[in-house]
Short mmCIF file of C-alpha atoms in Angstrom, two decimals:
data_model
loop_
_atom_site.label_atom_id
_atom_site.label_comp_id
_atom_site.label_asym_id
_atom_site.label_seq_id
_atom_site.Cartn_x
_atom_site.Cartn_y
_atom_site.Cartn_z
CA MET O 1 0.11 0.18 -0.41
CA ALA O 2 1.45 3.60 -1.31
CA VAL O 3 2.45 5.91 1.45
CA GLU O 4 0.54 9.56 1.21
CA ILE O 5 3.09 12.45 2.00
CA ASP O 6 2.20 16.46 2.03
CA GLU O 7 4.04 17.40 -0.54
CA TYR O 8 4.52 20.09 2.60
CA SER O 9 6.66 17.62 4.62
CA LEU O 10 8.66 17.31 1.33
CA SER O 11 9.56 20.61 1.33
CA SER O 12 11.16 21.06 4.39
CA CYS O 13 14.85 20.53 5.09
CA LEU O 14 16.89 19.75 8.66
CA LEU O 15 19.61 21.16 8.14
CA CYS O 16 23.40 20.54 10.06
CA LEU O 17 25.97 23.30 10.33
CA MET O 18 29.07 22.66 11.09
CA SER O 19 32.78 24.15 11.79
CA ASN O 20 35.80 22.97 10.21
CA GLY O 21 34.05 19.11 10.46
CA LYS O 22 31.65 19.02 13.22
CA GLN O 23 28.52 19.22 14.59
CA ILE O 24 27.62 22.33 16.04
CA GLY O 25 23.91 22.62 15.89
CA THR O 26 20.83 21.83 14.09
CA ALA O 27 18.31 24.58 11.80
CA THR O 28 15.08 24.29 9.23
CA GLY O 29 15.86 25.76 5.96
CA PHE O 30 13.40 25.12 3.09
CA ALA O 31 14.26 25.33 -1.49
CA ALA O 32 12.73 27.81 -3.64
CA ILE O 33 13.25 28.65 -7.36
CA VAL O 34 14.40 31.74 -9.24
CA ASP O 35 15.00 31.85 -12.30
CA ASP O 36 16.03 28.47 -12.34
CA ARG O 37 18.78 28.29 -9.57
CA VAL O 38 17.34 26.97 -6.51
CA PHE O 39 18.11 28.50 -3.15
CA LEU O 40 18.40 27.01 0.39
CA ILE O 41 17.13 28.75 2.27
CA SER O 42 16.57 29.54 6.25
CA ASN O 43 17.62 32.28 8.53
CA TRP O 44 20.20 35.53 9.11
CA HIS O 45 21.30 34.12 12.25
CA VAL O 46 21.52 30.37 10.99
CA PHE O 47 23.92 31.15 8.31
CA SER O 48 26.15 33.63 9.82
CA GLY O 49 26.28 32.22 13.93
CA ARG O 50 25.87 35.09 14.93
CA ASN O 51 23.54 36.64 16.84
CA ALA O 52 20.32 39.63 14.62
CA HIS O 53 20.37 42.28 16.33
CA THR O 54 24.30 42.11 18.04
CA GLY O 55 26.15 40.44 15.61
CA GLN O 56 27.27 38.03 18.43
CA PRO O 57 28.52 34.31 18.19
CA LEU O 58 25.95 32.48 18.97
CA ASN O 59 27.53 29.91 19.87
CA ILE O 60 28.99 28.73 23.69
CA SER O 61 32.51 28.14 22.06
CA HIS O 62 32.01 30.90 20.23
CA ALA O 63 32.65 28.84 16.25
CA ILE O 64 30.83 30.19 13.50
CA PRO O 65 29.86 27.31 10.55
CA ASP O 66 31.53 27.07 6.80
CA ALA O 67 29.75 24.48 5.74
CA VAL O 68 25.99 22.77 5.95
CA ARG O 69 24.73 19.02 5.48
CA PHE O 70 20.54 18.73 3.98
CA ASN O 71 18.61 16.49 2.86
CA LEU O 72 16.60 17.50 -0.36
CA HIS O 73 13.82 15.33 -1.55
CA VAL O 74 13.18 16.06 -5.45
CA ARG O 75 9.97 14.45 -7.74
CA GLU O 76 11.27 11.88 -10.02
CA PRO O 77 12.26 9.37 -8.63
CA PHE O 78 9.57 9.61 -6.59
CA GLY O 79 11.14 9.91 -2.67
CA ALA O 80 15.08 10.71 -3.79
CA VAL O 81 16.30 11.98 -1.26
CA ILE O 82 20.22 14.31 -2.21
CA ASP O 83 22.29 13.98 0.42
CA CYS O 84 23.84 18.32 0.01
CA GLN O 85 27.35 19.66 1.49
CA VAL O 86 26.92 24.04 0.60
CA GLN O 87 29.77 26.02 2.02
CA LEU O 88 29.20 29.20 3.48
CA HIS O 89 32.36 31.03 2.21
CA ASP O 90 34.80 31.38 -0.63
CA GLU O 91 38.37 30.84 -0.37
CA ASP O 92 38.82 34.15 1.10
CA GLU O 93 36.19 33.54 3.69
CA ASN O 94 33.40 36.03 1.77
CA ALA O 95 30.23 34.78 2.55
CA LYS O 96 28.96 32.82 -0.54
CA TRP O 97 24.82 33.34 1.00
CA ILE O 98 22.27 36.07 0.76
CA MET O 99 20.84 38.76 2.69
CA HIS O 100 17.85 40.99 2.42
CA PRO O 101 18.56 44.63 1.90
CA THR O 102 17.76 46.21 4.92
CA GLY O 103 20.66 44.87 6.34
CA GLN O 104 21.06 42.16 8.76
CA GLU O 105 18.16 42.56 10.95
CA ILE O 106 15.33 41.24 8.56
CA ASP O 107 16.30 37.22 9.64
CA VAL O 108 15.91 35.76 6.78
CA ALA O 109 18.75 34.68 3.85
CA ALA O 110 19.73 32.44 0.83
CA ILE O 111 22.05 29.99 -1.02
CA ALA O 112 22.70 28.54 -4.30
CA LEU O 113 22.68 25.48 -5.00
CA PRO O 114 24.89 25.72 -8.58
CA PHE O 115 25.76 22.42 -7.99
CA LEU O 116 21.82 20.75 -8.23
CA PRO O 117 20.92 18.73 -11.39
CA LYS O 118 19.57 21.07 -14.67
CA ASN O 119 17.24 17.77 -13.79
CA ILE O 120 16.20 18.06 -10.72
CA ALA O 121 12.86 19.36 -9.35
CA ALA O 122 12.85 20.25 -6.07
CA TYR O 123 10.20 20.46 -3.67
CA SER O 124 10.04 24.54 -3.07
CA LEU O 125 8.26 26.89 -1.27
CA PRO O 126 6.40 28.94 -2.49
CA MET O 127 6.12 27.28 -5.55
CA LEU O 128 4.11 24.65 -4.93
CA GLY O 129 0.17 24.42 -4.96
CA GLN O 130 -1.51 27.36 -3.86
CA THR O 131 -3.97 29.54 -2.94
CA ALA O 132 -2.53 32.78 -2.55
CA SER O 133 -6.35 34.22 -1.77
CA MET O 134 -6.24 32.34 1.30
CA ARG O 135 -7.27 35.15 4.19
CA VAL O 136 -4.41 34.58 7.41
CA GLN O 137 -5.74 36.41 9.99
CA VAL O 138 -4.63 37.07 14.07
CA SER O 139 -5.89 34.04 16.40
CA GLN O 140 -5.30 31.71 13.33
CA ASP O 141 -3.65 28.91 13.82
CA VAL O 142 -1.05 27.61 11.59
CA TYR O 143 1.73 25.41 11.27
CA ILE O 144 5.57 25.09 11.49
CA LEU O 145 7.63 22.91 9.22
CA GLY O 146 10.71 22.48 11.35
CA TYR O 147 12.72 20.21 13.20
CA PRO O 148 12.38 20.55 16.79
CA SER O 149 16.67 19.91 18.68
CA GLY O 150 17.47 18.17 15.22
CA MET O 151 13.72 15.66 15.48
CA SER O 152 12.85 14.32 12.70
CA LEU O 153 10.47 11.26 10.82
CA ASN O 154 12.93 8.64 9.59
CA GLU O 155 15.83 11.72 9.65
CA MET O 156 13.95 12.51 6.79
CA PHE O 157 9.73 14.51 7.20
CA PRO O 158 9.52 17.33 9.92
CA VAL O 159 7.58 17.75 12.57
CA TRP O 160 4.23 19.69 11.84
CA LYS O 161 4.58 23.01 15.27
CA ARG O 162 0.74 24.61 15.39
CA ALA O 163 0.72 27.71 16.82
CA SER O 164 -2.32 30.61 16.51
CA ILE O 165 -0.92 33.44 15.07
CA ALA O 166 -0.89 36.22 17.77
CA THR O 167 -0.41 40.20 16.03
CA GLU O 168 -2.65 41.63 13.36
CA PRO O 169 -0.11 40.13 9.97
CA GLY O 170 -0.77 43.03 8.70
CA LEU O 171 0.95 44.89 10.04
CA ASP O 172 4.92 45.10 10.51
CA ILE O 173 6.20 45.90 13.88
CA ALA O 174 8.69 48.18 15.75
CA GLY O 175 9.19 48.50 10.44
CA LYS O 176 10.16 45.40 10.43
CA PRO O 177 7.50 42.67 8.37
CA PHE O 178 7.04 40.75 10.86
CA PHE O 179 3.64 39.43 13.71
CA LEU O 180 4.39 36.66 16.41
CA VAL O 181 2.76 33.37 16.50
CA ASP O 182 2.33 32.09 19.80
CA THR O 183 3.67 28.72 19.97
CA ALA O 184 6.01 27.00 22.53
CA SER O 185 8.70 26.08 20.06
CA ARG O 186 12.15 24.26 20.50
CA PRO O 187 15.84 25.64 19.20
CA GLY O 188 16.60 24.11 15.73
CA MET O 189 12.78 25.55 13.96
CA SER O 190 14.90 27.78 13.23
CA GLY O 191 14.18 28.68 9.59
CA SER O 192 10.62 26.84 9.35
CA PRO O 193 8.25 28.25 6.80
CA VAL O 194 5.22 28.62 7.82
CA ILE O 195 2.26 27.80 6.21
CA ALA O 196 -1.63 28.54 6.98
CA ARG O 197 -3.71 25.37 6.06
CA SER O 198 -7.59 24.88 4.78
CA VAL O 199 -9.19 21.45 4.99
CA GLY O 200 -12.82 21.85 3.35
CA SER O 201 -13.55 25.05 2.69
CA TYR O 202 -11.51 28.66 3.34
CA ILE O 203 -12.19 31.95 3.01
CA ASP O 204 -10.73 34.75 1.00
CA THR O 205 -9.10 37.27 1.41
CA SER O 206 -12.97 39.50 -0.49
CA GLY O 207 -14.42 37.26 2.88
CA ASN O 208 -16.41 34.17 -0.22
CA THR O 209 -15.84 31.09 -0.15
CA GLY O 210 -14.34 28.50 -1.27
CA MET O 211 -15.24 24.95 -1.02
CA GLY O 212 -13.94 21.63 -1.75
CA GLY O 213 -10.06 20.31 -0.82
CA VAL O 214 -7.52 21.68 1.05
CA PHE O 215 -6.43 24.79 0.97
CA THR O 216 -2.88 25.83 1.67
CA LYS O 217 -0.54 29.04 1.35
CA PHE O 218 2.68 29.76 2.74
CA ILE O 219 2.55 33.01 4.65
CA GLY O 220 6.40 32.80 6.09
CA VAL O 221 9.88 32.34 7.84
CA TYR O 222 10.23 31.09 11.75
CA SER O 223 13.10 33.01 13.01
CA GLY O 224 12.04 31.78 17.14
CA ARG O 225 10.83 32.45 20.46
CA MET O 226 11.27 36.25 21.53
CA GLY O 227 13.06 36.41 25.23
CA ALA O 228 13.26 32.36 25.26
CA ALA O 229 16.42 32.91 26.89
CA SER O 230 14.94 35.23 30.17
CA GLN O 231 11.84 34.91 31.88
CA ASP O 232 9.99 37.05 30.20
CA ASP O 233 9.72 34.89 27.53
CA ALA O 234 5.90 34.97 27.32
CA GLN O 235 6.31 31.45 23.68
CA LEU O 236 5.75 34.05 21.53
CA GLY O 237 7.78 33.81 17.64
CA VAL O 238 9.17 35.98 15.09
CA VAL O 239 7.42 35.05 10.90
CA TRP O 240 8.86 36.62 8.81
CA LYS O 241 6.36 37.60 6.20
CA ALA O 242 6.48 35.93 3.06
CA HIS O 243 7.70 38.77 0.72
CA VAL O 244 11.26 39.41 2.65
CA VAL O 245 11.33 35.93 1.65
CA ASP O 246 11.50 37.41 -2.68
CA GLU O 247 13.39 40.40 -1.54
CA VAL O 248 15.92 38.88 -0.46
CA LEU O 249 15.87 36.38 -3.89
CA LYS O 250 15.93 39.08 -6.11
CA ASN O 251 17.37 42.10 -4.36
CA GLY O 252 20.29 40.61 -2.26
CA ILE O 253 23.24 41.40 -0.97
CA HIS O 254 26.11 39.81 -0.13
CA GLY O 255 26.24 38.18 3.19
CA SER O 256 27.95 40.44 6.79
CA TYR O 257 27.80 41.18 9.86
CA SER O 258 28.22 43.99 12.15
CA ILE O 259 28.27 44.31 16.03
CA ARG O 260 26.91 46.61 17.68
CA ALA O 261 26.28 47.15 22.04
#
């Protein structure tokens, strides 16, 4: 009997962050395609190994990742996986990944995967079939497709972590394009795609109801909880809006960082 797997589960990758050949952490990422080029999407703090606000190293030993290992699901043959490793810096220690043109505090980044064969079709977001007209609103349940503490199903598939939208998703916060979700996430979920999912029916942005089927919309990139290390932790996570991914891919600049107080 054939096993049915949601194609959104096939889009999310467990990232193993490497430094001098040793694993120093895990995160989550997903593929996106622009002009036939495949990119791996995650957070700025994942690829840089640094706090997006201060620029300081995140690792307790101050190790900075120099490579990322991950498995990428491809469409043909079904169930096939490519074991990938991409270097984060060139021979001159310049970043090979790109970041948002406004700077590191927009915590989304991308790196090209030029080594993929031309005939490989990755499960990529946001190109998977989605309902772009679906209304997304505060209090709505959404799903974070990630790998908490490196956890995965059969080392291949993400955990669908439920969250609820906690702030008005149409508004920016402190002038930045993100909204908050209420969820008890764990380390390793940074870089996860976030989707809205409705089964049977959905309401579109005009207030009309669509019927019949499973409806999905890619709404952003998760980057972790606010204040997770403090007693003020309210279990609120940050989701960078979907359009930020487009801005990084179309107008991104070479990855860099600055140290801030």
